[in-house]
Structures are given as structure tokens and as C-alpha cells.
Amino acid sequence: EKIEFNSKNYEKIEFIYGIAIKEIKHKLEILKEEYKMFYDYDLIDHISERIKSKESISKKMTKKGIDFTYSKMIENINDIAGVRVICPLKKDIYTIRKLITNLPGIKILKEKDYITNPKKSGYSSYHMILEVPVTLSKNSVYVKVEVQIRTMAMDFWASLEHKMKYKNNKDASKNVSKELVQCAKIVNKLDNKMLLLNS
């Protein structure tokens, strides 16, 4: 069936992705509170979420040459539902990653470590594509959610880089790109220093 972004069918799909976000966010909030209560440690600073915009989905499908059908969208676009977990220290990223892999019922489809291997732009974050079980009145389905885990410093860099890209018509000049890579290196040094101070 062809995608109609303004149809009731699309709203239903969005609703199900929204439930998947609530499910994983709830589990992460519990972990956050547990670490505070039992270990007096702020493992997670905050959690944010979003559903990918119709424009972004459409662009991504066009770019990848994917047929505009609901089944192809669900199969190929892994980040329609997105959750971002922001933590204080670099080591916390791997603790959170391990805790997520141990969550009952959650399937891990894919992982990408952009902390050990940052992108050329300097972007650093840990990405996980999960399948989250969503229980509805008549059936249960697995829904894909992308989880990004990063430190506050990495998040600060990423949000500024995003703003600058859009300000410069998405085509940041070579000088700006170079400066951003330099800033990313400084952010990494800062993260490493904070880790030492906290060890």
C-alpha cells in the first residue's frame, strides 16, 4: 500500500512508534532512578525523544531509492522513532549500552560505535537499533527504535553542528567544517579529562 502521509493509516503507524518510544523511555527512566537511589550516581542526565518528520522520512526514502510503501518504510527506515540518552561521562555510555542489551524482551538489531570511530565531521555518539515489543489489545508487534547515547559534551557539539549546518544551507564551508572537527577533538579531550577527575 502506497504511503499517504496525511492519512489515518499513517497516524496509526506513528501512534505505534510513539508507544515503542514510551516503552523504552520508561525502562530507561527506571534505570536512571535505580542508579540514583541504590548507587547515589547520576548515570543518566536526561532523555529526549522524537518521531522523524514526514519530510525527513520522504527525503531519506527518495535518497535510498526505496518504494513509497508502508512496508518498505517500516523495513528500511530504522530511525523513525528516536530516543537520545545523555549521560555525564564517557564510561557511562558503555554502562547504559550494557543495561539496554540486558533488558528483557528487547532485541538488538544493530550497533554503531561512533565514539571509538567518530564520523569524519567529528560527530561522536553510540547508536543502537532496537526492536521494542509493543502490546496492543489484539496483538503484539516489534517496533524499531534508534537509541543514541552520548555525553553532555558530545550532545553540546552535535546540537551546535546541526544548527550551523542548517544556518549555512546544510553545506557548511570547508573552514567551518575544519573548525568543527577541531572542536570535536577538544570535546573529546574534555570528556577524557572529566573521566580522569571522576576515577
PDB file of C-alpha atoms in Angstrom:
ATOM      1  CA  GLU A   1       0.000   0.000   0.000  1.00  0.00           C
ATOM      2  CA  LYS A   2       1.349   3.424  -1.008  1.00  0.00           C
ATOM      3  CA  ILE A   3       2.225   5.867   1.765  1.00  0.00           C
ATOM      4  CA  GLU A   4      -0.194   8.705   2.306  1.00  0.00           C
ATOM      5  CA  PHE A   5       1.411  10.897   4.953  1.00  0.00           C
ATOM      6  CA  ASN A   6      -1.829  12.702   5.832  1.00  0.00           C
ATOM      7  CA  SER A   7      -3.982   9.603   6.130  1.00  0.00           C
ATOM      8  CA  LYS A   8      -5.458   7.815   9.149  1.00  0.00           C
ATOM      9  CA  ASN A   9      -3.260   4.810   8.322  1.00  0.00           C
ATOM     10  CA  TYR A  10      -0.117   6.910   8.708  1.00  0.00           C
ATOM     11  CA  GLU A  11      -1.416   8.304  12.023  1.00  0.00           C
ATOM     12  CA  LYS A  12      -1.871   4.734  13.288  1.00  0.00           C
ATOM     13  CA  ILE A  13       1.712   3.825  12.357  1.00  0.00           C
ATOM     14  CA  GLU A  14       3.001   6.981  14.063  1.00  0.00           C
ATOM     15  CA  PHE A  15       0.956   6.085  17.146  1.00  0.00           C
ATOM     16  CA  ILE A  16       2.603   2.642  17.348  1.00  0.00           C
ATOM     17  CA  TYR A  17       6.099   4.170  17.015  1.00  0.00           C
ATOM     18  CA  GLY A  18       5.104   6.574  19.800  1.00  0.00           C
ATOM     19  CA  ILE A  19       4.208   3.660  22.088  1.00  0.00           C
ATOM     20  CA  ALA A  20       7.581   1.995  21.350  1.00  0.00           C
ATOM     21  CA  ILE A  21       9.316   5.235  22.407  1.00  0.00           C
ATOM     22  CA  LYS A  22       7.271   5.337  25.643  1.00  0.00           C
ATOM     23  CA  GLU A  23       8.177   1.693  26.382  1.00  0.00           C
ATOM     24  CA  ILE A  24      11.953   2.141  26.044  1.00  0.00           C
ATOM     25  CA  LYS A  25      11.927   5.584  27.686  1.00  0.00           C
ATOM     26  CA  HIS A  26      10.055   4.189  30.697  1.00  0.00           C
ATOM     27  CA  LYS A  27      12.650   1.421  31.102  1.00  0.00           C
ATOM     28  CA  LEU A  28      15.500   3.959  30.865  1.00  0.00           C
ATOM     29  CA  GLU A  29      13.825   6.267  33.413  1.00  0.00           C
ATOM     30  CA  ILE A  30      13.649   3.321  35.848  1.00  0.00           C
ATOM     31  CA  LEU A  31      17.381   2.632  35.347  1.00  0.00           C
ATOM     32  CA  LYS A  32      18.123   6.323  35.924  1.00  0.00           C
ATOM     33  CA  GLU A  33      16.154   6.313  39.198  1.00  0.00           C
ATOM     34  CA  GLU A  34      17.653   2.976  40.317  1.00  0.00           C
ATOM     35  CA  TYR A  35      21.226   4.282  39.917  1.00  0.00           C
ATOM     36  CA  LYS A  36      20.328   7.430  41.860  1.00  0.00           C
ATOM     37  CA  MET A  37      18.603   5.508  44.657  1.00  0.00           C
ATOM     38  CA  PHE A  38      20.889   2.485  45.049  1.00  0.00           C
ATOM     39  CA  TYR A  39      24.287   3.818  43.957  1.00  0.00           C
ATOM     40  CA  ASP A  40      23.824   7.565  44.532  1.00  0.00           C
ATOM     41  CA  TYR A  41      25.022   8.112  40.973  1.00  0.00           C
ATOM     42  CA  ASP A  42      23.540  10.138  38.126  1.00  0.00           C
ATOM     43  CA  LEU A  43      24.078   7.622  35.346  1.00  0.00           C
ATOM     44  CA  ILE A  44      21.654   9.413  33.004  1.00  0.00           C
ATOM     45  CA  ASP A  45      21.390  13.185  32.894  1.00  0.00           C
ATOM     46  CA  HIS A  46      18.298  13.340  30.676  1.00  0.00           C
ATOM     47  CA  ILE A  47      16.390  11.526  27.945  1.00  0.00           C
ATOM     48  CA  SER A  48      14.777  13.097  24.895  1.00  0.00           C
ATOM     49  CA  GLU A  49      12.735  11.597  22.084  1.00  0.00           C
ATOM     50  CA  ARG A  50      11.297  12.368  18.697  1.00  0.00           C
ATOM     51  CA  ILE A  51       9.350  10.869  15.805  1.00  0.00           C
ATOM     52  CA  LYS A  52      11.058  11.550  12.468  1.00  0.00           C
ATOM     53  CA  SER A  53       9.208  14.165  10.432  1.00  0.00           C
ATOM     54  CA  LYS A  54       7.303  13.140   7.308  1.00  0.00           C
ATOM     55  CA  GLU A  55       9.632  15.361   5.227  1.00  0.00           C
ATOM     56  CA  SER A  56      12.754  13.643   6.617  1.00  0.00           C
ATOM     57  CA  ILE A  57      11.293  10.174   6.030  1.00  0.00           C
ATOM     58  CA  SER A  58      10.324  11.123   2.487  1.00  0.00           C
ATOM     59  CA  LYS A  59      13.789  12.557   1.749  1.00  0.00           C
ATOM     60  CA  LYS A  60      15.551   9.508   3.165  1.00  0.00           C
ATOM     61  CA  MET A  61      13.400   7.102   1.136  1.00  0.00           C
ATOM     62  CA  THR A  62      13.992   9.089  -2.068  1.00  0.00           C
ATOM     63  CA  LYS A  63      17.752   9.206  -1.394  1.00  0.00           C
ATOM     64  CA  LYS A  64      17.890   5.440  -0.768  1.00  0.00           C
ATOM     65  CA  GLY A  65      15.638   4.704  -3.757  1.00  0.00           C
ATOM     66  CA  ILE A  66      13.027   2.950  -1.623  1.00  0.00           C
ATOM     67  CA  ASP A  67       9.470   2.406  -2.905  1.00  0.00           C
ATOM     68  CA  PHE A  68       6.935   4.637  -1.167  1.00  0.00           C
ATOM     69  CA  THR A  69       5.019   1.858   0.567  1.00  0.00           C
ATOM     70  CA  TYR A  70       4.344   1.424   4.272  1.00  0.00           C
ATOM     71  CA  SER A  71       6.028  -1.981   4.394  1.00  0.00           C
ATOM     72  CA  LYS A  72       9.213  -0.660   2.718  1.00  0.00           C
ATOM     73  CA  MET A  73       9.299   2.326   5.061  1.00  0.00           C
ATOM     74  CA  ILE A  74       8.968   0.132   8.178  1.00  0.00           C
ATOM     75  CA  GLU A  75      11.537  -2.323   6.829  1.00  0.00           C
ATOM     76  CA  ASN A  76      14.186   0.194   5.709  1.00  0.00           C
ATOM     77  CA  ILE A  77      13.907   3.336   7.823  1.00  0.00           C
ATOM     78  CA  ASN A  78      15.306   2.411  11.230  1.00  0.00           C
ATOM     79  CA  ASP A  79      15.177   5.805  12.928  1.00  0.00           C
ATOM     80  CA  ILE A  80      11.506   6.800  12.624  1.00  0.00           C
ATOM     81  CA  ALA A  81      11.365   6.505  16.423  1.00  0.00           C
ATOM     82  CA  GLY A  82      14.378   8.053  18.119  1.00  0.00           C
ATOM     83  CA  VAL A  83      15.464   8.238  21.752  1.00  0.00           C
ATOM     84  CA  ARG A  84      18.529  10.146  22.931  1.00  0.00           C
ATOM     85  CA  VAL A  85      20.172   9.321  26.250  1.00  0.00           C
ATOM     86  CA  ILE A  86      22.538  11.967  27.630  1.00  0.00           C
ATOM     87  CA  CYS A  87      24.981  10.984  30.358  1.00  0.00           C
ATOM     88  CA  PRO A  88      27.767  12.760  32.251  1.00  0.00           C
ATOM     89  CA  LEU A  89      30.841  10.622  31.443  1.00  0.00           C
ATOM     90  CA  LYS A  90      32.169   8.596  28.527  1.00  0.00           C
ATOM     91  CA  LYS A  91      32.270   5.379  30.573  1.00  0.00           C
ATOM     92  CA  ASP A  92      28.535   5.827  31.346  1.00  0.00           C
ATOM     93  CA  ILE A  93      27.765   5.340  27.645  1.00  0.00           C
ATOM     94  CA  TYR A  94      29.020   1.750  27.759  1.00  0.00           C
ATOM     95  CA  THR A  95      27.262   1.082  31.087  1.00  0.00           C
ATOM     96  CA  ILE A  96      23.956   2.253  29.561  1.00  0.00           C
ATOM     97  CA  ARG A  97      24.610   0.205  26.417  1.00  0.00           C
ATOM     98  CA  LYS A  98      25.133  -2.930  28.534  1.00  0.00           C
ATOM     99  CA  LEU A  99      21.997  -2.244  30.590  1.00  0.00           C
ATOM    100  CA  ILE A 100      19.947  -1.866  27.389  1.00  0.00           C
ATOM    101  CA  THR A 101      21.267  -5.162  25.986  1.00  0.00           C
ATOM    102  CA  ASN A 102      20.147  -6.864  29.222  1.00  0.00           C
ATOM    103  CA  LEU A 103      16.581  -5.522  29.100  1.00  0.00           C
ATOM    104  CA  PRO A 104      14.150  -8.453  28.796  1.00  0.00           C
ATOM    105  CA  GLY A 105      12.194  -8.617  25.552  1.00  0.00           C
ATOM    106  CA  ILE A 106      14.330  -6.023  23.752  1.00  0.00           C
ATOM    107  CA  LYS A 107      16.116  -7.218  20.607  1.00  0.00           C
ATOM    108  CA  ILE A 108      19.319  -5.532  19.416  1.00  0.00           C
ATOM    109  CA  LEU A 109      19.382  -5.312  15.621  1.00  0.00           C
ATOM    110  CA  LYS A 110      22.412  -3.112  15.025  1.00  0.00           C
ATOM    111  CA  GLU A 111      25.062  -1.138  16.901  1.00  0.00           C
ATOM    112  CA  LYS A 112      27.417   1.588  15.710  1.00  0.00           C
ATOM    113  CA  ASP A 113      30.177   2.959  17.890  1.00  0.00           C
ATOM    114  CA  TYR A 114      30.941   6.497  16.708  1.00  0.00           C
ATOM    115  CA  ILE A 115      32.876   7.096  19.934  1.00  0.00           C
ATOM    116  CA  THR A 116      35.711   4.703  19.170  1.00  0.00           C
ATOM    117  CA  ASN A 117      35.371   5.635  15.464  1.00  0.00           C
ATOM    118  CA  PRO A 118      33.958   9.174  15.136  1.00  0.00           C
ATOM    119  CA  LYS A 119      32.475  10.297  11.812  1.00  0.00           C
ATOM    120  CA  LYS A 120      34.642  12.453   9.534  1.00  0.00           C
ATOM    121  CA  SER A 121      32.701  15.524  10.684  1.00  0.00           C
ATOM    122  CA  GLY A 122      33.822  14.838  14.260  1.00  0.00           C
ATOM    123  CA  TYR A 123      30.404  13.510  15.308  1.00  0.00           C
ATOM    124  CA  SER A 124      30.592  11.170  18.278  1.00  0.00           C
ATOM    125  CA  SER A 125      27.788   9.035  19.731  1.00  0.00           C
ATOM    126  CA  TYR A 126      26.800   5.392  20.324  1.00  0.00           C
ATOM    127  CA  HIS A 127      23.896   4.216  18.149  1.00  0.00           C
ATOM    128  CA  MET A 128      21.698   1.189  18.745  1.00  0.00           C
ATOM    129  CA  ILE A 129      18.771  -0.010  16.627  1.00  0.00           C
ATOM    130  CA  LEU A 130      16.407  -1.895  18.904  1.00  0.00           C
ATOM    131  CA  GLU A 131      13.231  -3.864  18.371  1.00  0.00           C
ATOM    132  CA  VAL A 132      10.840  -2.978  21.169  1.00  0.00           C
ATOM    133  CA  PRO A 133       7.769  -5.123  21.895  1.00  0.00           C
ATOM    134  CA  VAL A 134       4.521  -3.155  21.761  1.00  0.00           C
ATOM    135  CA  THR A 135       1.441  -4.865  23.176  1.00  0.00           C
ATOM    136  CA  LEU A 136      -1.879  -3.737  21.735  1.00  0.00           C
ATOM    137  CA  SER A 137      -5.350  -5.065  22.610  1.00  0.00           C
ATOM    138  CA  LYS A 138      -5.432  -7.525  19.709  1.00  0.00           C
ATOM    139  CA  ASN A 139      -1.781  -8.334  19.048  1.00  0.00           C
ATOM    140  CA  SER A 140       1.853  -7.660  19.861  1.00  0.00           C
ATOM    141  CA  VAL A 141       4.352  -6.198  17.418  1.00  0.00           C
ATOM    142  CA  TYR A 142       8.058  -5.441  17.457  1.00  0.00           C
ATOM    143  CA  VAL A 143       8.845  -1.824  16.575  1.00  0.00           C
ATOM    144  CA  LYS A 144      12.256  -0.407  15.642  1.00  0.00           C
ATOM    145  CA  VAL A 145      13.668   2.398  17.775  1.00  0.00           C
ATOM    146  CA  GLU A 146      17.024   4.087  17.333  1.00  0.00           C
ATOM    147  CA  VAL A 147      18.750   4.911  20.619  1.00  0.00           C
ATOM    148  CA  GLN A 148      21.659   7.366  20.641  1.00  0.00           C
ATOM    149  CA  ILE A 149      23.806   7.506  23.775  1.00  0.00           C
ATOM    150  CA  ARG A 150      26.227  10.391  24.258  1.00  0.00           C
ATOM    151  CA  THR A 151      27.836  12.586  26.894  1.00  0.00           C
ATOM    152  CA  MET A 152      26.650  16.132  27.600  1.00  0.00           C
ATOM    153  CA  ALA A 153      29.764  17.470  25.858  1.00  0.00           C
ATOM    154  CA  MET A 154      29.106  15.346  22.738  1.00  0.00           C
ATOM    155  CA  ASP A 155      25.483  16.465  22.745  1.00  0.00           C
ATOM    156  CA  PHE A 156      26.521  20.122  23.009  1.00  0.00           C
ATOM    157  CA  TRP A 157      28.809  19.705  19.958  1.00  0.00           C
ATOM    158  CA  ALA A 158      26.166  17.780  17.943  1.00  0.00           C
ATOM    159  CA  SER A 159      23.392  20.328  18.514  1.00  0.00           C
ATOM    160  CA  LEU A 160      25.665  23.239  17.555  1.00  0.00           C
ATOM    161  CA  GLU A 161      26.917  21.408  14.458  1.00  0.00           C
ATOM    162  CA  HIS A 162      23.314  20.727  13.435  1.00  0.00           C
ATOM    163  CA  LYS A 163      22.348  24.396  13.864  1.00  0.00           C
ATOM    164  CA  MET A 164      25.398  25.586  11.903  1.00  0.00           C
ATOM    165  CA  LYS A 165      24.725  23.184   9.038  1.00  0.00           C
ATOM    166  CA  TYR A 166      21.174  24.467   8.697  1.00  0.00           C
ATOM    167  CA  LYS A 167      22.265  28.095   9.053  1.00  0.00           C
ATOM    168  CA  ASN A 168      24.773  27.608   6.221  1.00  0.00           C
ATOM    169  CA  ASN A 169      22.186  25.963   3.936  1.00  0.00           C
ATOM    170  CA  LYS A 170      23.263  22.494   5.031  1.00  0.00           C
ATOM    171  CA  ASP A 171      26.548  22.931   3.221  1.00  0.00           C
ATOM    172  CA  ALA A 172      28.992  24.144   5.832  1.00  0.00           C
ATOM    173  CA  SER A 173      32.042  25.819   4.307  1.00  0.00           C
ATOM    174  CA  LYS A 174      35.366  23.954   4.413  1.00  0.00           C
ATOM    175  CA  ASN A 175      36.658  26.325   7.087  1.00  0.00           C
ATOM    176  CA  VAL A 176      33.617  25.828   9.299  1.00  0.00           C
ATOM    177  CA  SER A 177      33.855  22.037   8.847  1.00  0.00           C
ATOM    178  CA  LYS A 178      37.549  22.082   9.807  1.00  0.00           C
ATOM    179  CA  GLU A 179      36.810  24.191  12.885  1.00  0.00           C
ATOM    180  CA  LEU A 180      34.003  21.820  13.887  1.00  0.00           C
ATOM    181  CA  VAL A 181      36.374  18.838  13.672  1.00  0.00           C
ATOM    182  CA  GLN A 182      38.821  20.758  15.893  1.00  0.00           C
ATOM    183  CA  CYS A 183      36.013  21.494  18.361  1.00  0.00           C
ATOM    184  CA  ALA A 184      35.076  17.791  18.379  1.00  0.00           C
ATOM    185  CA  LYS A 185      38.676  16.949  19.329  1.00  0.00           C
ATOM    186  CA  ILE A 186      38.514  19.482  22.182  1.00  0.00           C
ATOM    187  CA  VAL A 187      35.205  17.951  23.330  1.00  0.00           C
ATOM    188  CA  ASN A 188      36.858  14.513  23.327  1.00  0.00           C
ATOM    189  CA  LYS A 189      39.768  15.852  25.414  1.00  0.00           C
ATOM    190  CA  LEU A 190      37.273  17.387  27.833  1.00  0.00           C
ATOM    191  CA  ASP A 191      35.391  14.074  28.132  1.00  0.00           C
ATOM    192  CA  ASN A 192      38.657  12.222  28.805  1.00  0.00           C
ATOM    193  CA  LYS A 193      39.699  14.805  31.427  1.00  0.00           C
ATOM    194  CA  MET A 194      36.354  14.566  33.214  1.00  0.00           C
ATOM    195  CA  LEU A 195      36.722  10.794  33.232  1.00  0.00           C
ATOM    196  CA  LEU A 196      40.134  11.085  34.933  1.00  0.00           C
ATOM    197  CA  LEU A 197      38.797  13.557  37.500  1.00  0.00           C
ATOM    198  CA  ASN A 198      35.982  11.169  38.358  1.00  0.00           C
ATOM    199  CA  SER A 199      38.066   7.995  38.552  1.00  0.00           C
TER     200      SER A 199
END
